């Protein structure tokens, strides 16, 4: 990448402003008055007019109204977050805070949504960076200027897109310092905004705001369900891509699988929703294996846990455990079919009015029955479940809420989430697994190093449930037939 960034500006018009930071070892020592003047003019008007609101604008307005009703008379501050340094003067790709994107639809760094209390509710304003300044040279001299990282929307454009009055975020911190009355802020995303409010907020009150916004996402609206289905559909195609190149993965490593899926995620979506788990052989027994640097061998299983994130930040979360050579061995099939049976029991337990824990309990019971049947743990089944002895090989819970975060609604109250009741519009994963570690001396040698997980994304409907990821086969014989068809 080019390194001719941030030379100092030598111009009287900018003396009162904060100087644009210059790179220590840039090749240009400064900017002449003549060049600065030249760069100010001769540019076409690129303002975007007649913009249509984003598709979810009505939904974000409804979400803000619900937030307003919950905290009357209080100023509410929800930041998007800032760029984070990756190394020296390069940054990680920005991903807006979920709470901010959920309430605005905007995804730009440094944005802040503020709800100011009024007599009959709140007045929302989204504070953003305006287009980079051509008068002081920011647009071509700053590392975050338009000619370096691309054009930002103007404040007027942003108002049209998001349906919220927009203002310059650079003035917000000072305004918040002078603000009076009760304030709440979503913490952990913008240190400067939090510092401006440090004497006005409390951790307890701020956590109540965060919890409310987490619980608000438990039931998805039609727009969200549509986005989750898009994410899943792209994910299905990503899994198909991987199966088609397993021979190349065998010739290289798990990284080939990771890169193949990532290509689909970037072409059809925003990104991957979480680090892809491309775990071949005994790596499948490591629940979050994201190093993806191991060998891929014929005869082993590949546990692929991956999800595409849409441009609106909704993610899929799907897992399949595939025979690298296209055919399960007898033992692999026995273990896989046990996990499939457990998943079938779990999915059948997902319905409105059921307890959230029911699908977990149903799947764990089936897995425990199999472990007892195989002689790997001494029964009876009820004793094993009571003592949790099956967890040596099942390890994790059987699922979680899904949405803008892969583990969505994570800070919701326990009584509203894991001790709560399922409702139509909730979306959750059902993902039982069995994992026999390579060094587990309590199981026969042939079991060691085999890990199996099957995961699907399930929408609770008024009638029961719908498997959003049904486009990927699950039954072992269907998986083999599917892989054979893709390999031609």
Short mmCIF file of C-alpha atoms in Angstrom, two decimals:
data_model
loop_
_atom_site.label_atom_id
_atom_site.label_comp_id
_atom_site.label_asym_id
_atom_site.label_seq_id
_atom_site.Cartn_x
_atom_site.Cartn_y
_atom_site.Cartn_z
CA UNK A 1 0.00 0.00 0.00
CA UNK A 2 1.17 3.55 -0.66
CA UNK A 3 2.99 5.36 2.13
CA UNK A 4 2.80 8.99 0.97
CA UNK A 5 0.38 9.82 3.77
CA UNK A 6 -0.21 12.86 5.94
CA UNK A 7 2.35 15.52 5.03
CA UNK A 8 2.00 18.71 7.07
CA UNK A 9 -0.13 21.49 5.59
CA UNK A 10 1.52 24.90 5.33
CA UNK A 11 -1.49 27.19 5.11
CA UNK A 12 -2.78 30.02 7.28
CA UNK A 13 -6.37 28.83 6.96
CA UNK A 14 -5.57 25.73 9.01
CA UNK A 15 -3.40 27.28 11.75
CA UNK A 16 -6.26 27.37 14.26
CA UNK A 17 -7.26 23.79 13.55
CA UNK A 18 -5.71 20.61 14.87
CA UNK A 19 -2.91 19.78 12.40
CA UNK A 20 -3.32 16.77 10.18
CA UNK A 21 -0.98 14.12 11.51
CA UNK A 22 1.98 13.42 9.26
CA UNK A 23 3.82 10.15 8.92
CA UNK A 24 7.33 10.45 10.33
CA UNK A 25 9.08 9.06 7.28
CA UNK A 26 6.85 10.33 4.49
CA UNK A 27 8.74 11.36 1.37
CA UNK A 28 7.10 14.79 1.11
CA UNK A 29 8.17 17.26 3.84
CA UNK A 30 5.15 19.53 3.43
CA UNK A 31 2.63 21.15 1.11
CA UNK A 32 3.29 24.40 -0.69
CA UNK A 33 0.72 27.19 -0.55
CA UNK A 34 0.28 26.81 -4.30
CA UNK A 35 -0.44 23.08 -4.10
CA UNK A 36 -2.85 23.58 -1.19
CA UNK A 37 -4.73 26.21 -3.16
CA UNK A 38 -4.75 24.01 -6.25
CA UNK A 39 -6.25 21.09 -4.34
CA UNK A 40 -9.12 23.18 -2.98
CA UNK A 41 -10.80 23.72 -6.33
CA UNK A 42 -11.67 22.02 -9.57
CA UNK A 43 -13.76 19.22 -8.11
CA UNK A 44 -17.22 18.21 -9.38
CA UNK A 45 -20.29 18.27 -7.14
CA UNK A 46 -20.76 14.63 -6.04
CA UNK A 47 -23.58 15.10 -3.54
CA UNK A 48 -26.05 12.21 -3.85
CA UNK A 49 -29.62 13.41 -4.21
CA UNK A 50 -33.00 11.63 -4.25
CA UNK A 51 -31.68 8.83 -2.02
CA UNK A 52 -34.21 6.25 -0.87
CA UNK A 53 -34.32 5.21 2.81
CA UNK A 54 -32.59 1.94 3.65
CA UNK A 55 -34.98 -1.07 3.57
CA UNK A 56 -35.05 -1.42 7.36
CA UNK A 57 -35.66 2.28 8.10
CA UNK A 58 -39.21 1.66 9.35
CA UNK A 59 -37.94 -1.20 11.54
CA UNK A 60 -35.14 0.85 13.09
CA UNK A 61 -37.64 3.65 13.82
CA UNK A 62 -39.90 1.17 15.59
CA UNK A 63 -36.95 -0.16 17.61
CA UNK A 64 -35.99 3.38 18.69
CA UNK A 65 -39.59 4.01 19.73
CA UNK A 66 -39.53 0.91 21.96
CA UNK A 67 -36.25 2.07 23.48
CA UNK A 68 -37.71 5.53 24.09
CA UNK A 69 -40.74 4.07 25.85
CA UNK A 70 -38.53 2.00 28.16
CA UNK A 71 -36.40 4.94 29.38
CA UNK A 72 -38.60 8.08 29.44
CA UNK A 73 -36.94 11.33 30.44
CA UNK A 74 -33.39 10.01 30.07
CA UNK A 75 -30.71 10.83 27.52
CA UNK A 76 -29.57 7.63 25.77
CA UNK A 77 -26.20 7.39 24.03
CA UNK A 78 -25.39 4.45 21.73
CA UNK A 79 -21.99 4.58 19.96
CA UNK A 80 -20.92 2.67 16.85
CA UNK A 81 -17.31 2.40 17.99
CA UNK A 82 -13.98 3.50 16.54
CA UNK A 83 -11.33 2.03 14.30
CA UNK A 84 -8.91 -0.30 16.10
CA UNK A 85 -5.23 -0.43 15.26
CA UNK A 86 -4.02 -3.70 13.79
CA UNK A 87 -0.37 -2.74 13.50
CA UNK A 88 1.36 0.65 13.50
CA UNK A 89 -0.83 2.79 11.22
CA UNK A 90 -3.08 0.10 9.76
CA UNK A 91 -6.51 -0.69 11.19
CA UNK A 92 -8.78 -3.70 11.39
CA UNK A 93 -11.81 -3.62 9.15
CA UNK A 94 -14.50 -1.74 11.06
CA UNK A 95 -17.61 -3.52 12.30
CA UNK A 96 -20.22 -1.28 13.94
CA UNK A 97 -21.44 -2.15 17.43
CA UNK A 98 -24.53 -4.33 17.20
CA UNK A 99 -26.69 -2.05 19.35
CA UNK A 100 -25.91 0.96 17.16
CA UNK A 101 -26.49 -0.84 13.85
CA UNK A 102 -29.70 -2.39 15.19
CA UNK A 103 -31.13 1.04 16.03
CA UNK A 104 -29.91 3.01 13.00
CA UNK A 105 -28.92 0.75 10.11
CA UNK A 106 -25.70 2.77 9.81
CA UNK A 107 -22.34 1.03 9.97
CA UNK A 108 -19.75 3.82 9.90
CA UNK A 109 -17.02 4.30 12.47
CA UNK A 110 -17.31 7.03 15.12
CA UNK A 111 -21.09 7.31 14.73
CA UNK A 112 -23.18 7.90 17.85
CA UNK A 113 -26.95 7.72 18.22
CA UNK A 114 -28.33 10.07 20.87
CA UNK A 115 -31.93 10.06 22.06
CA UNK A 116 -32.67 13.36 23.77
CA UNK A 117 -35.67 13.30 26.13
CA UNK A 118 -38.67 15.46 25.19
CA UNK A 119 -42.09 16.05 26.71
CA UNK A 120 -43.59 13.18 24.73
CA UNK A 121 -40.67 10.79 24.24
CA UNK A 122 -37.26 11.36 22.65
CA UNK A 123 -35.71 13.21 19.74
CA UNK A 124 -33.18 11.04 17.92
CA UNK A 125 -30.03 12.42 16.31
CA UNK A 126 -27.30 10.40 14.65
CA UNK A 127 -23.90 12.05 15.07
CA UNK A 128 -21.51 11.22 12.23
CA UNK A 129 -18.32 12.35 10.60
CA UNK A 130 -19.28 14.60 7.68
CA UNK A 131 -17.56 14.28 4.34
CA UNK A 132 -13.84 14.99 4.64
CA UNK A 133 -13.02 18.69 4.35
CA UNK A 134 -11.66 20.01 1.05
CA UNK A 135 -10.94 23.45 2.47
CA UNK A 136 -8.26 22.31 4.93
CA UNK A 137 -6.98 19.45 2.76
CA UNK A 138 -8.27 16.63 4.98
CA UNK A 139 -9.77 14.84 1.99
CA UNK A 140 -6.32 14.13 0.50
CA UNK A 141 -3.91 14.57 3.42
CA UNK A 142 -5.55 12.68 6.29
CA UNK A 143 -5.17 8.94 6.56
CA UNK A 144 -8.95 8.77 6.88
CA UNK A 145 -9.55 11.29 4.10
CA UNK A 146 -11.72 10.59 1.08
CA UNK A 147 -8.88 10.00 -1.37
CA UNK A 148 -7.28 7.46 0.97
CA UNK A 149 -10.16 5.35 2.29
CA UNK A 150 -13.13 6.39 0.18
CA UNK A 151 -16.06 8.74 0.33
CA UNK A 152 -18.24 9.14 3.42
CA UNK A 153 -21.88 10.11 3.15
CA UNK A 154 -22.66 13.75 3.79
CA UNK A 155 -24.87 14.53 6.77
CA UNK A 156 -27.73 15.36 4.39
CA UNK A 157 -27.32 12.03 2.60
CA UNK A 158 -27.28 10.21 5.92
CA UNK A 159 -30.52 11.85 7.01
CA UNK A 160 -32.18 10.63 3.81
CA UNK A 161 -30.84 7.09 4.18
CA UNK A 162 -31.54 6.48 7.87
CA UNK A 163 -34.51 8.74 8.48
CA UNK A 164 -32.77 10.40 11.43
CA UNK A 165 -31.53 14.00 11.72
CA UNK A 166 -27.72 13.99 11.43
CA UNK A 167 -25.09 16.23 13.02
CA UNK A 168 -21.30 16.49 13.22
CA UNK A 169 -19.99 13.97 15.74
CA UNK A 170 -16.85 16.05 16.38
CA UNK A 171 -18.99 18.45 18.41
CA UNK A 172 -20.74 15.77 20.46
CA UNK A 173 -18.26 15.11 23.29
CA UNK A 174 -18.22 18.77 24.32
CA UNK A 175 -22.02 18.90 24.23
CA UNK A 176 -22.30 15.78 26.38
CA UNK A 177 -19.94 17.23 28.99
CA UNK A 178 -22.35 20.15 29.40
CA UNK A 179 -25.47 17.98 29.42
CA UNK A 180 -27.64 17.75 32.50
CA UNK A 181 -30.19 15.20 33.61
CA UNK A 182 -30.04 11.38 33.69
CA UNK A 183 -27.90 9.73 31.01
CA UNK A 184 -27.21 6.15 29.98
CA UNK A 185 -24.53 4.97 27.53
CA UNK A 186 -23.71 1.62 25.92
CA UNK A 187 -20.18 1.06 27.16
CA UNK A 188 -17.16 -0.56 25.58
CA UNK A 189 -17.22 1.03 22.13
CA UNK A 190 -16.13 4.68 22.30
CA UNK A 191 -13.72 5.78 25.04
CA UNK A 192 -14.00 9.49 24.21
CA UNK A 193 -17.79 9.48 24.52
CA UNK A 194 -17.61 7.54 27.78
CA UNK A 195 -15.02 10.00 29.14
CA UNK A 196 -17.36 12.90 28.36
CA UNK A 197 -20.06 11.21 30.44
CA UNK A 198 -17.87 9.83 33.22
CA UNK A 199 -19.46 11.90 35.99
CA UNK A 200 -23.03 11.46 34.72
CA UNK A 201 -23.49 7.68 34.39
CA UNK A 202 -23.32 4.58 36.55
CA UNK A 203 -22.33 1.06 35.58
CA UNK A 204 -25.60 -0.35 36.90
CA UNK A 205 -27.81 2.01 34.90
CA UNK A 206 -25.74 1.54 31.75
CA UNK A 207 -25.99 -2.22 32.08
CA UNK A 208 -29.80 -1.93 32.23
CA UNK A 209 -29.68 -0.19 28.85
CA UNK A 210 -27.43 -2.88 27.37
CA UNK A 211 -29.62 -5.67 28.74
CA UNK A 212 -32.77 -4.08 27.32
CA UNK A 213 -31.21 -3.81 23.86
CA UNK A 214 -30.07 -7.44 24.07
CA UNK A 215 -33.54 -8.68 25.00
CA UNK A 216 -35.14 -6.51 22.31
CA UNK A 217 -33.40 -8.73 19.74
CA UNK A 218 -34.77 -12.01 21.09
CA UNK A 219 -37.75 -11.93 18.70
CA UNK A 220 -36.84 -11.12 15.11
CA UNK A 221 -39.01 -9.06 12.79
CA UNK A 222 -39.70 -9.99 9.16
CA UNK A 223 -36.75 -7.98 7.87
CA UNK A 224 -34.38 -9.76 10.24
CA UNK A 225 -35.71 -13.19 9.35
CA UNK A 226 -35.24 -12.41 5.69
CA UNK A 227 -31.65 -11.32 6.30
CA UNK A 228 -30.92 -14.46 8.30
CA UNK A 229 -32.28 -16.58 5.47
CA UNK A 230 -30.00 -14.71 3.04
CA UNK A 231 -27.05 -15.41 5.32
CA UNK A 232 -27.92 -19.09 5.50
CA UNK A 233 -28.45 -19.41 1.74
CA UNK A 234 -25.01 -17.92 1.06
CA UNK A 235 -23.56 -20.22 3.70
CA UNK A 236 -25.05 -23.26 1.95
CA UNK A 237 -23.31 -22.18 -1.25
CA UNK A 238 -20.08 -21.71 0.71
CA UNK A 239 -20.27 -25.30 1.96
CA UNK A 240 -20.83 -26.48 -1.59
CA UNK A 241 -17.74 -24.52 -2.66
CA UNK A 242 -15.67 -26.30 -0.02
CA UNK A 243 -16.79 -29.79 -1.02
CA UNK A 244 -15.79 -29.08 -4.62
CA UNK A 245 -12.20 -28.27 -3.64
CA UNK A 246 -11.47 -30.88 -0.98
CA UNK A 247 -8.81 -32.39 -3.22
CA UNK A 248 -6.97 -29.04 -3.20
CA UNK A 249 -7.32 -28.86 0.58
CA UNK A 250 -5.73 -32.32 0.84
CA UNK A 251 -2.82 -31.01 -1.21
CA UNK A 252 -2.41 -27.95 1.06
CA UNK A 253 -4.14 -27.61 4.44
CA UNK A 254 -7.25 -26.49 6.30
CA UNK A 255 -6.36 -22.97 5.17
CA UNK A 256 -7.62 -23.82 1.67
CA UNK A 257 -11.04 -24.58 3.16
CA UNK A 258 -10.99 -21.38 5.19
CA UNK A 259 -10.08 -19.29 2.15
CA UNK A 260 -12.66 -20.96 -0.06
CA UNK A 261 -15.50 -20.22 2.33
CA UNK A 262 -14.24 -16.69 2.95
CA UNK A 263 -14.41 -15.95 -0.77
CA UNK A 264 -18.13 -16.77 -0.80
CA UNK A 265 -18.69 -14.65 2.32
CA UNK A 266 -17.00 -11.62 0.79
CA UNK A 267 -18.61 -11.97 -2.63
CA UNK A 268 -22.17 -12.38 -1.36
CA UNK A 269 -22.05 -10.74 2.07
CA UNK A 270 -20.11 -8.39 4.28
CA UNK A 271 -17.77 -10.93 5.84
CA UNK A 272 -17.76 -14.14 7.80
CA UNK A 273 -19.88 -13.81 10.93
CA UNK A 274 -17.15 -15.37 13.12
CA UNK A 275 -13.84 -17.13 12.65
CA UNK A 276 -14.45 -20.18 10.48
CA UNK A 277 -13.75 -23.54 12.14
CA UNK A 278 -12.19 -25.77 9.48
CA UNK A 279 -11.21 -28.70 11.66
CA UNK A 280 -9.96 -31.89 10.02
CA UNK A 281 -9.16 -35.11 11.83
CA UNK A 282 -8.52 -34.74 15.58
CA UNK A 283 -8.81 -30.94 15.31
CA UNK A 284 -12.58 -31.50 15.18
CA UNK A 285 -12.38 -32.24 18.91
CA UNK A 286 -11.25 -28.66 19.60
CA UNK A 287 -14.53 -26.76 19.77
CA UNK A 288 -13.26 -23.45 18.41
CA UNK A 289 -10.39 -24.58 16.20
CA UNK A 290 -9.70 -21.42 14.16
CA UNK A 291 -5.97 -21.84 13.51
CA UNK A 292 -6.95 -23.87 10.45
CA UNK A 293 -3.36 -24.83 9.70
CA UNK A 294 -3.58 -28.61 9.90
CA UNK A 295 -3.54 -31.31 7.24
CA UNK A 296 -6.66 -32.58 5.47
CA UNK A 297 -6.45 -36.32 4.94
CA UNK A 298 -8.58 -38.85 3.11
CA UNK A 299 -10.26 -41.13 5.64
CA UNK A 300 -10.64 -38.36 8.23
CA UNK A 301 -13.67 -36.23 9.01
CA UNK A 302 -13.84 -32.49 8.34
CA UNK A 303 -15.86 -30.47 10.84
CA UNK A 304 -16.77 -27.20 9.10
CA UNK A 305 -18.49 -24.61 11.29
CA UNK A 306 -18.93 -21.37 9.34
CA UNK A 307 -21.40 -18.61 8.56
CA UNK A 308 -21.76 -15.76 6.10
CA UNK A 309 -22.59 -12.32 7.51
CA UNK A 310 -24.90 -10.22 5.33
CA UNK A 311 -24.31 -6.59 4.43
CA UNK A 312 -26.76 -5.72 7.22
CA UNK A 313 -24.67 -7.72 9.75
CA UNK A 314 -26.92 -10.76 10.27
CA UNK A 315 -24.99 -14.02 10.41
CA UNK A 316 -25.64 -17.68 9.77
CA UNK A 317 -24.04 -20.35 11.98
CA UNK A 318 -24.00 -23.81 10.39
CA UNK A 319 -21.92 -26.93 10.98
CA UNK A 320 -21.50 -30.11 8.98
CA UNK A 321 -19.09 -32.96 9.63
CA UNK A 322 -18.06 -34.41 6.29
CA UNK A 323 -15.94 -37.43 5.28
CA UNK A 324 -13.00 -35.97 3.38
CA UNK A 325 -13.06 -38.81 0.85
CA UNK A 326 -16.85 -38.73 0.57
CA UNK A 327 -17.69 -41.89 2.54
CA UNK A 328 -18.01 -42.42 6.29
CA UNK A 329 -16.29 -45.42 7.86
CA UNK A 330 -18.53 -47.71 9.91
CA UNK A 331 -17.41 -46.13 13.20
CA UNK A 332 -17.62 -42.58 11.87
CA UNK A 333 -21.14 -43.31 10.63
CA UNK A 334 -22.17 -44.78 14.00
CA UNK A 335 -21.01 -41.66 15.83
CA UNK A 336 -22.40 -39.31 13.19
CA UNK A 337 -25.80 -41.01 13.17
CA UNK A 338 -25.98 -40.72 16.96
CA UNK A 339 -25.40 -36.97 16.73
CA UNK A 340 -27.95 -36.73 13.92
CA UNK A 341 -30.53 -38.57 16.07
CA UNK A 342 -29.81 -36.19 18.95
CA UNK A 343 -30.21 -33.19 16.67
CA UNK A 344 -33.52 -34.53 15.35
CA UNK A 345 -34.76 -34.79 18.95
CA UNK A 346 -33.54 -31.28 19.69
CA UNK A 347 -35.16 -29.71 16.63
CA UNK A 348 -38.45 -31.50 17.40
CA UNK A 349 -38.45 -29.78 20.82
CA UNK A 350 -38.28 -26.29 19.29
CA UNK A 351 -41.80 -24.84 19.26
CA UNK A 352 -43.67 -21.86 20.73
CA UNK A 353 -44.45 -22.29 24.40
CA UNK A 354 -41.58 -24.73 24.97
CA UNK A 355 -38.85 -23.86 27.43
CA UNK A 356 -35.60 -22.72 25.83
CA UNK A 357 -33.79 -25.54 27.65
CA UNK A 358 -36.05 -28.27 26.23
CA UNK A 359 -34.14 -28.78 22.98
CA UNK A 360 -30.86 -29.03 24.88
CA UNK A 361 -32.27 -31.58 27.30
CA UNK A 362 -33.77 -33.66 24.47
CA UNK A 363 -30.50 -33.79 22.54
CA UNK A 364 -28.40 -34.53 25.61
CA UNK A 365 -30.64 -37.43 26.54
CA UNK A 366 -30.15 -39.11 23.17
CA UNK A 367 -26.38 -38.64 23.30
CA UNK A 368 -26.27 -40.01 26.84
CA UNK A 369 -28.29 -43.06 25.81
CA UNK A 370 -25.77 -43.76 23.06
CA UNK A 371 -22.78 -43.37 25.37
CA UNK A 372 -24.33 -45.82 27.84
CA UNK A 373 -25.28 -48.22 25.03
CA UNK A 374 -21.71 -48.17 23.72
CA UNK A 375 -20.34 -48.91 27.20
CA UNK A 376 -18.38 -45.68 27.42
CA UNK A 377 -20.08 -44.57 30.64
CA UNK A 378 -21.91 -46.62 33.24
CA UNK A 379 -25.68 -46.11 33.40
CA UNK A 380 -28.43 -45.76 34.13
CA UNK A 381 -29.07 -42.80 31.84
CA UNK A 382 -30.82 -40.76 34.55
CA UNK A 383 -27.77 -41.06 36.80
CA UNK A 384 -25.42 -39.94 34.04
CA UNK A 385 -27.59 -36.92 33.21
CA UNK A 386 -27.98 -35.97 36.87
CA UNK A 387 -24.22 -36.00 37.40
CA UNK A 388 -23.45 -34.52 33.98
CA UNK A 389 -21.02 -37.34 33.19
CA UNK A 390 -21.89 -37.22 29.47
CA UNK A 391 -20.26 -33.81 29.29
CA UNK A 392 -16.80 -35.40 29.01
CA UNK A 393 -17.76 -36.12 25.39
CA UNK A 394 -20.57 -33.63 24.64
CA UNK A 395 -18.81 -30.62 26.20
CA UNK A 396 -21.03 -27.69 25.18
CA UNK A 397 -24.62 -26.52 25.28
CA UNK A 398 -26.81 -27.57 22.38
CA UNK A 399 -27.51 -24.12 20.96
CA UNK A 400 -27.87 -20.37 21.34
CA UNK A 401 -29.78 -17.40 19.98
CA UNK A 402 -28.70 -16.17 16.56
CA UNK A 403 -28.94 -12.77 14.87
CA UNK A 404 -26.61 -9.81 14.39
CA UNK A 405 -24.21 -11.52 16.78
CA UNK A 406 -23.44 -15.18 16.31
CA UNK A 407 -24.17 -15.59 20.04
CA UNK A 408 -26.99 -13.07 19.93
CA UNK A 409 -28.75 -11.51 22.93
CA UNK A 410 -25.86 -12.66 25.12
CA UNK A 411 -26.45 -10.22 28.00
CA UNK A 412 -30.21 -10.76 28.23
CA UNK A 413 -31.46 -11.70 31.68
CA UNK A 414 -31.27 -15.43 32.37
CA UNK A 415 -35.01 -15.55 33.02
CA UNK A 416 -35.65 -14.07 29.58
CA UNK A 417 -33.18 -16.31 27.76
CA UNK A 418 -32.05 -19.78 28.92
CA UNK A 419 -34.80 -19.96 31.55
CA UNK A 420 -37.31 -18.36 29.20
CA UNK A 421 -39.98 -19.60 26.82
CA UNK A 422 -39.70 -19.83 23.04
CA UNK A 423 -41.82 -17.46 20.96
CA UNK A 424 -42.49 -17.18 17.22
CA UNK A 425 -39.75 -15.09 15.61
CA UNK A 426 -36.91 -16.40 17.76
CA UNK A 427 -33.99 -17.90 15.84
CA UNK A 428 -31.61 -20.32 17.51
CA UNK A 429 -29.04 -22.95 16.65
CA UNK A 430 -29.42 -26.65 17.44
CA UNK A 431 -25.93 -28.16 17.46
CA UNK A 432 -25.27 -31.33 19.46
CA UNK A 433 -21.87 -32.94 19.20
CA UNK A 434 -19.69 -35.84 20.35
CA UNK A 435 -15.95 -35.35 20.77
CA UNK A 436 -13.51 -38.14 21.58
CA UNK A 437 -10.19 -36.49 22.31
CA UNK A 438 -7.06 -38.04 20.83
CA UNK A 439 -5.60 -38.56 24.32
CA UNK A 440 -8.77 -39.90 26.00
CA UNK A 441 -7.79 -43.26 27.48
CA UNK A 442 -11.34 -43.95 28.73
CA UNK A 443 -12.61 -44.80 25.23
CA UNK A 444 -11.47 -47.48 22.78
CA UNK A 445 -8.52 -46.42 20.65
CA UNK A 446 -10.53 -46.38 17.43
CA UNK A 447 -12.81 -43.63 18.85
CA UNK A 448 -9.95 -41.29 19.68
CA UNK A 449 -9.61 -38.22 17.48
CA UNK A 450 -13.16 -38.37 16.12
CA UNK A 451 -15.30 -35.25 16.57
CA UNK A 452 -18.78 -34.74 15.13
CA UNK A 453 -21.10 -31.74 15.30
CA UNK A 454 -24.22 -30.99 13.24
CA UNK A 455 -25.68 -27.50 13.50
CA UNK A 456 -28.68 -25.83 11.92
CA UNK A 457 -30.40 -22.47 12.27
CA UNK A 458 -33.99 -22.87 13.44
CA UNK A 459 -36.77 -20.29 13.31
CA UNK A 460 -39.58 -20.66 15.84
CA UNK A 461 -42.90 -20.34 13.98
CA UNK A 462 -46.50 -20.19 15.15
CA UNK A 463 -46.91 -23.84 14.10
CA UNK A 464 -43.57 -25.17 15.36
CA UNK A 465 -40.28 -24.44 13.63
CA UNK A 466 -38.59 -24.02 10.27
CA UNK A 467 -35.05 -25.08 9.52
CA UNK A 468 -33.49 -22.14 7.70
CA UNK A 469 -30.49 -24.27 6.72
CA UNK A 470 -32.45 -27.24 5.37
CA UNK A 471 -30.72 -26.68 2.03
CA UNK A 472 -27.74 -28.62 3.39
CA UNK A 473 -28.30 -32.38 3.83
CA UNK A 474 -27.86 -33.80 7.32
CA UNK A 475 -28.52 -37.56 7.21
CA UNK A 476 -25.31 -39.50 6.63
CA UNK A 477 -26.41 -41.22 3.41
CA UNK A 478 -27.73 -37.93 2.04
CA UNK A 479 -24.44 -36.20 2.89
CA UNK A 480 -22.53 -38.83 0.95
CA UNK A 481 -24.84 -38.53 -2.07
CA UNK A 482 -24.62 -34.72 -1.95
CA UNK A 483 -20.82 -34.79 -1.83
CA UNK A 484 -20.67 -37.26 -4.71
CA UNK A 485 -22.92 -35.05 -6.86
CA UNK A 486 -20.76 -31.98 -6.20
CA UNK A 487 -17.55 -33.80 -6.98
CA UNK A 488 -19.05 -34.96 -10.28
#
